[in-house]
Structures are given as structure tokens and as C-alpha cells.
Tab-separated table of C-alpha atoms in Angstrom:
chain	number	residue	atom	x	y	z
A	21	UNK	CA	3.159	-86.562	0.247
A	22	UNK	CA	-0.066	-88.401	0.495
A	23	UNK	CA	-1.193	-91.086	2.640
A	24	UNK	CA	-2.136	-94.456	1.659
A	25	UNK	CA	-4.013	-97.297	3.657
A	26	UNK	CA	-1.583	-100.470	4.356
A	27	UNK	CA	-2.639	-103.804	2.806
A	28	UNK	CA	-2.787	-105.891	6.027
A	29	UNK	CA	-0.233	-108.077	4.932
A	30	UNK	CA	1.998	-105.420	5.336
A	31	UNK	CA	0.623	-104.410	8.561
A	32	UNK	CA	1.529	-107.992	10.186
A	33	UNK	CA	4.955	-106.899	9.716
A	34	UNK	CA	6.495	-105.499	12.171
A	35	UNK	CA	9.080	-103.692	9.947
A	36	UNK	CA	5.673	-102.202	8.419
A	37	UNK	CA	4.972	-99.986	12.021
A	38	UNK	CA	8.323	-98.414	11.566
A	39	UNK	CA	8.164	-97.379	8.323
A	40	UNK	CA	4.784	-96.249	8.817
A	41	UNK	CA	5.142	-94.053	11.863
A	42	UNK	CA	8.172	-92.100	9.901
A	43	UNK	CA	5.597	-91.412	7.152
A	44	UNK	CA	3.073	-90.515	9.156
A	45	UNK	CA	5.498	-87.910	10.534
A	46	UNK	CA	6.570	-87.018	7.394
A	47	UNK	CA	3.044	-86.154	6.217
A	48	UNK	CA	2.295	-84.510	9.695
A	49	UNK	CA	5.290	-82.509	9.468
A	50	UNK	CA	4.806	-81.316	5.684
A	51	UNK	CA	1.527	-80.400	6.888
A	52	UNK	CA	2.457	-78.438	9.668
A	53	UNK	CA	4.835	-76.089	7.833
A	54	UNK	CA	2.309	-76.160	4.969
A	55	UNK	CA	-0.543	-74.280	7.134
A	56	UNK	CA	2.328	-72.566	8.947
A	57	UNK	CA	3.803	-71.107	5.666
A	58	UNK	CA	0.158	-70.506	4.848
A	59	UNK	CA	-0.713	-68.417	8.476
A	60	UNK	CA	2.504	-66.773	7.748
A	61	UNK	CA	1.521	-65.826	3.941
A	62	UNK	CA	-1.905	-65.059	5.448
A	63	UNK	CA	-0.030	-62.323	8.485
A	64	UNK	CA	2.016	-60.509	5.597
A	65	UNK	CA	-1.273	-60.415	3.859
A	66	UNK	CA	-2.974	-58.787	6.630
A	67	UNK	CA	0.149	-56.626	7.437
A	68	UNK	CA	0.097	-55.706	3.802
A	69	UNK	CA	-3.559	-54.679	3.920
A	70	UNK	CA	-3.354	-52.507	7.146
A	71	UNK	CA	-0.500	-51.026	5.822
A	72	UNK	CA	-1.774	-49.994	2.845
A	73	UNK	CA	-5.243	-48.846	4.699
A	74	UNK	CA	-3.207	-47.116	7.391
A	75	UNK	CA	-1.192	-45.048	4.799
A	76	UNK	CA	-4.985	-43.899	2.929
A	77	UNK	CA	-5.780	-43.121	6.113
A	78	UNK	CA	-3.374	-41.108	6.955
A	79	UNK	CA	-3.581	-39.567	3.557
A	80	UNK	CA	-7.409	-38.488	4.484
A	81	UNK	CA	-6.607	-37.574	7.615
A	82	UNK	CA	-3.454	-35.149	6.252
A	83	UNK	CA	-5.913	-33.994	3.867
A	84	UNK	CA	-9.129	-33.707	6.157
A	85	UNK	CA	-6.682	-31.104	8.478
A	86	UNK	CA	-5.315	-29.377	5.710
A	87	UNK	CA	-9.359	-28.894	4.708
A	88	UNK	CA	-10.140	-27.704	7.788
A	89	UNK	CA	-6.961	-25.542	8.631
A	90	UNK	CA	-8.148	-23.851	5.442
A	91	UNK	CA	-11.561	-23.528	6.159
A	92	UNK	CA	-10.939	-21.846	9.643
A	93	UNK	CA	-8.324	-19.810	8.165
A	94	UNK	CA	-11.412	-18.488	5.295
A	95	UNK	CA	-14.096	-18.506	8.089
A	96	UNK	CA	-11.207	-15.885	10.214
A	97	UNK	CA	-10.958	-13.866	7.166
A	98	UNK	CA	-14.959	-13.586	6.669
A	99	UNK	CA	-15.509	-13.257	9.996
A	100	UNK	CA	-12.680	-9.995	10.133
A	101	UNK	CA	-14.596	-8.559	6.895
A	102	UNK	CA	-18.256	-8.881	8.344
A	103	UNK	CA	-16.721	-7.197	11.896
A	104	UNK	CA	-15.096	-4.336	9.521
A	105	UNK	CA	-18.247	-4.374	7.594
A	106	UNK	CA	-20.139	-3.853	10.873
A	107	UNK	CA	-18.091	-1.178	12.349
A	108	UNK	CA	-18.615	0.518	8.664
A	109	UNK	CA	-21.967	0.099	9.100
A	110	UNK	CA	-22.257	1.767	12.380
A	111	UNK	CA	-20.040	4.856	11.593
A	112	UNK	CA	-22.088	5.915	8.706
A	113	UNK	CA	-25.109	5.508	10.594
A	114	UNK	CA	-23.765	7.360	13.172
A	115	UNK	CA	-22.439	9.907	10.608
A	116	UNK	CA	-26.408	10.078	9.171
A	117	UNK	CA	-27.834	10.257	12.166
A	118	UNK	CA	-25.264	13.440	13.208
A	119	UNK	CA	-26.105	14.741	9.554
A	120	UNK	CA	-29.740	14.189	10.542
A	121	UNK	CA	-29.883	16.198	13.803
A	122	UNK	CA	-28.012	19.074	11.862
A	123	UNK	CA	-30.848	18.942	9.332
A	124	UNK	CA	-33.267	19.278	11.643
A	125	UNK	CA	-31.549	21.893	13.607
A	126	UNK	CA	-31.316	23.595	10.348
A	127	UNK	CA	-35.070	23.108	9.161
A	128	UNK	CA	-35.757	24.448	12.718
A	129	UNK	CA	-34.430	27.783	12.814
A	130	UNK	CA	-34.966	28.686	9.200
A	131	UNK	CA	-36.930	27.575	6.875
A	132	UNK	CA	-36.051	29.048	2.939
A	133	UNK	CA	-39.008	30.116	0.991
A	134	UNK	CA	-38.741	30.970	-2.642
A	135	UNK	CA	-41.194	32.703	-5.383
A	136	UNK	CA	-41.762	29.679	-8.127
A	137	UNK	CA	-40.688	32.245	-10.541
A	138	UNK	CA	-37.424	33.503	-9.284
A	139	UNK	CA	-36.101	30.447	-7.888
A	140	UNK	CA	-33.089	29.048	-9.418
A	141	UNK	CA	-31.887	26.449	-6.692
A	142	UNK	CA	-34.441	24.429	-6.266
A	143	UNK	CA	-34.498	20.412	-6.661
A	144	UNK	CA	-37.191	17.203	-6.741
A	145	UNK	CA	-37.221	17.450	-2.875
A	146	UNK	CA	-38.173	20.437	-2.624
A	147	UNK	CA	-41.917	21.604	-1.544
A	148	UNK	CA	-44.254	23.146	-3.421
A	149	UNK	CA	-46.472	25.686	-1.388
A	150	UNK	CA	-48.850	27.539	-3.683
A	151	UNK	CA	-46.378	29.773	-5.736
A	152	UNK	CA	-43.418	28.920	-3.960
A	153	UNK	CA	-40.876	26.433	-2.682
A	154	UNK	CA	-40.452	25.367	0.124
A	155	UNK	CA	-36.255	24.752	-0.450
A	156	UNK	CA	-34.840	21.126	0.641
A	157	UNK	CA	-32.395	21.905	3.838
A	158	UNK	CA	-29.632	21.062	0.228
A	159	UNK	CA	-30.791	23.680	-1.570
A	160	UNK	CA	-31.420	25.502	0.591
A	161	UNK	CA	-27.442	25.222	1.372
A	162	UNK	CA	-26.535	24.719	-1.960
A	163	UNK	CA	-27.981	29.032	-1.841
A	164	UNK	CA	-26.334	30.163	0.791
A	165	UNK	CA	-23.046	28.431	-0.772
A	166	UNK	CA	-23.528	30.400	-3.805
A	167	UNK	CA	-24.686	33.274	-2.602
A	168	UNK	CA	-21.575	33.568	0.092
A	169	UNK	CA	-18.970	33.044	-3.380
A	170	UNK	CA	-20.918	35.563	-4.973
A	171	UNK	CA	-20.756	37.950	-1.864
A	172	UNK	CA	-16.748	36.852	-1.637
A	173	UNK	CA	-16.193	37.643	-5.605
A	174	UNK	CA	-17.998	40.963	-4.869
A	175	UNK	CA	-16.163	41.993	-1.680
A	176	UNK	CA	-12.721	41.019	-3.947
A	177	UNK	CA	-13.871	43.327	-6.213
A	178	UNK	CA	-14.767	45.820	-4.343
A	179	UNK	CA	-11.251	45.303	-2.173
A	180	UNK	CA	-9.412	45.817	-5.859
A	181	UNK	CA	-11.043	49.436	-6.391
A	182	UNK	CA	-10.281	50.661	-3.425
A	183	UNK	CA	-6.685	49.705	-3.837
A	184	UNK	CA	-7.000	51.051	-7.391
A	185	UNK	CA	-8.295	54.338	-6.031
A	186	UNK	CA	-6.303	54.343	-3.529
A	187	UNK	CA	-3.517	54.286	-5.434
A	188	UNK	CA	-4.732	57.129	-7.721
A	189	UNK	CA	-5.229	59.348	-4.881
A	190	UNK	CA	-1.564	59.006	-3.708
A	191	UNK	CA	-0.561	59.630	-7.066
A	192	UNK	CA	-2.644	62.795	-7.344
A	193	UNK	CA	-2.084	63.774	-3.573
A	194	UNK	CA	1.788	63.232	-5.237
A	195	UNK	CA	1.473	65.843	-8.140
A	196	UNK	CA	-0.495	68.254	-5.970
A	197	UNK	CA	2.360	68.688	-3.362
A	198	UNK	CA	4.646	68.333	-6.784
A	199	UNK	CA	2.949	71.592	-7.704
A	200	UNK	CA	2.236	73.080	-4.727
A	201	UNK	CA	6.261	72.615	-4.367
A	202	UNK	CA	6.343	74.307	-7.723
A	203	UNK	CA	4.319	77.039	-7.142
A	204	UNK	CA	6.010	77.878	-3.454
A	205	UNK	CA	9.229	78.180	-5.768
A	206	UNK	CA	7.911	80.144	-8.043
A	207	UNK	CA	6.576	82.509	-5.803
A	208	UNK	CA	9.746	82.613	-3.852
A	209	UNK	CA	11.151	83.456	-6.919
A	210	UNK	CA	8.872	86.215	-7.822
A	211	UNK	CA	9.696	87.723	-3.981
A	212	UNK	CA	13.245	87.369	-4.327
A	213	UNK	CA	12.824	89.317	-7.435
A	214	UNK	CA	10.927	92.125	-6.885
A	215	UNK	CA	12.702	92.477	-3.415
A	216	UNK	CA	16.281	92.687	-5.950
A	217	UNK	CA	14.084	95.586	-7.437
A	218	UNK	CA	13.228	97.375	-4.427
A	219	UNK	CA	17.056	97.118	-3.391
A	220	UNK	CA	17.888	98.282	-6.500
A	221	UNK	CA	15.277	101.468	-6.664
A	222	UNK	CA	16.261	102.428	-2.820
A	223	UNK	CA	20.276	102.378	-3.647
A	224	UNK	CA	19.728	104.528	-6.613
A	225	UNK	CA	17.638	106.828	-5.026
A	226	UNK	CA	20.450	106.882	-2.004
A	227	UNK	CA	22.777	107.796	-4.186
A	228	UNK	CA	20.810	110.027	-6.035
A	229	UNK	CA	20.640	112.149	-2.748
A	230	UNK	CA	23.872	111.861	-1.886
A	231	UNK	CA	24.808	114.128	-4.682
């Protein structure tokens, strides 16, 4: 509703005062729930918009912890790798270092030297000293290793002939007593035999007398 100026006829009346101050009233009141619909539009508006900007934040904020839940969780799982990886670290160098000492230990008390010509165990590391080698403490092992199967295959060897002969000897110690058992028989037999004989010869010649 709009308002419009009063011709001053109309404003001489007295009647005109009422009427106006109704209108007036009107229009003030139209007006007032006008801008108050409009603040009230205006709140939902705003409650609208921090809604909606409260829930994205939340959102980034969900997803912000989730991001850094997971990187902690990867960081933990790097960080339990690199102390493994550490602690690897340290026992091999440990276990070179022990490795070490023993080489030098070794190289210390005994040194292999080998003729160029007859040497069949040694490698790139080793030393060349005028016509020899000077074996690498591996080689030098990598020897000994075959030489102590070689001494074992021989010693198993050896260990099987003497069983072997051995063996024979018991059988031939066997027959030996199996003949000398024969031959004891035998010459029991013979001595039972010729004393029949003598028996025989003395009874006869007994009897012989006799008559």
C-alpha cells in the first residue's frame, strides 16, 4: 500500500485525520512485517549458509584426520623398517668386522705360498710374488677345505682295506685252524692205527709163546 499526499481540502476535514492515521498505520505496519519477513528470510539465509559451510568443514576436517591418521600410521611403519634396517646394518658389520679379525688372525700365523706352476686354488685376490702366489686368506681356505675331503676320502679308503683285509685274515686264520683241525685228526688217526697194529703184533706173538 502506498502513500499519497492529501489535497488540503481533504485535510480541513476532520474525518480526513482519522482516516489518515489508520493508513498511515496500515502502511507502517505492512512495512514492519515486510523488513521483518525480510530479516527473517535474511537469518534462514545465513543459517543456511553456515550450515552448509559448517558441514564442508567438517567434511575437511574428517578428511584432514583421516590424512593424517594415515600418514602417522605410514611414517610408524617407515620408521620400524629404517630401525630394522639399522639393527641389520649393525649385525653384519659386526659379523664383518668378527670375519675381519679372524682374517687377520689367520694371515698372521700363516701365510700360504704357492709355485705359479702348481697352483690350482688360486683367485684375482691373490698376490703375485715373483713365481708364486701369495694365496687370498679364501683360497687359501678354500685348500685346506679340499685338501682335508681329500685326506677324509683317503682315510675312508684306507679304513675299507683294512676291514677288507681284515676280514680275509679271519677267513684264512679260519681254514688254517680248519686244517690244522684236520690234520690233528688225521694224525690221531694214523696213531690209533698203528697202535691197533702194535696190539695186534704183541697178542699174536703172546700167543705164539704160549704154545
Amino acid at each position: 500500500m502506498e502513500y499519497r499526499q492529501p489535497c488540503k481540502e481533504c485535510i480541513k476535514e476532520e474525518k480526513f485525520w482519522t482516516t489518515e492515521n489508520i493508513r498511515i498505520k496500515e502502511i507502517l505496519k505492512v512495512g514492519e512485517n515486510q523488513q521483518e519477513d525480510k530479516i527473517e528470510n535474511e537469518d534462514e539465509m545465513i543459517i543456511d549458509i553456515e550450515t552448509e559451510e559448517e558441514r564442508e568443514n567438517k567434511e575437511l576436517r574428517n578428511q584432514m584426520k583421516e590424512e593424517k591418521e594415515e600418514t602417522e600410521r605410514l611414517i610408524n611403519i617407515k620408521l620400524n623398517e629404517n630401525v630394522n634396517l639399522a639393527q641389520r646394518v649393525m649385525e653384519v658389520g659386526m659379523e664383518n668386522e668378527k670375519l675381519n679379525r679372524k682374517i687377520e688372525e689367520y694371515e698372521m700365523v700363516e701365510k700360504v705360498i704357492c709355485d705359479k706352476n702348481e697352483s690350482i686354488f688360486h683367485c684375482e685376490n691373490c698376490k703375485e710374488e715373483g713365481t708364486n702366489y701369495i694365496y687370498y686368506p679364501q683360497s687359501s681356505i678354500n685348500m685346506y677345505k679340499t685338501l682335508y675331503l681329500a685326506e677324509q676320502e683317503i682315510s675312508k679308503k684306507r679304513v675299507e682295506e683294512l676291514k677288507e683285509f681284515n676280514n680275509l685274515f679271519n677267513s684264512y686264520q679260519t681254514l688254517e685252524m680248519e686244517k690244522k683241525d684236520e690234520i690233528i685228526f688225521r694224525e690221531q688217526q694214523t696213531i690209533e692205527e698203528i697202535l691197533s697194529e702194535f696190539n695186534t703184533v704183541i697178542n699174536y706173538e703172546r700167543t705164539k709163546n704160549n704154545n
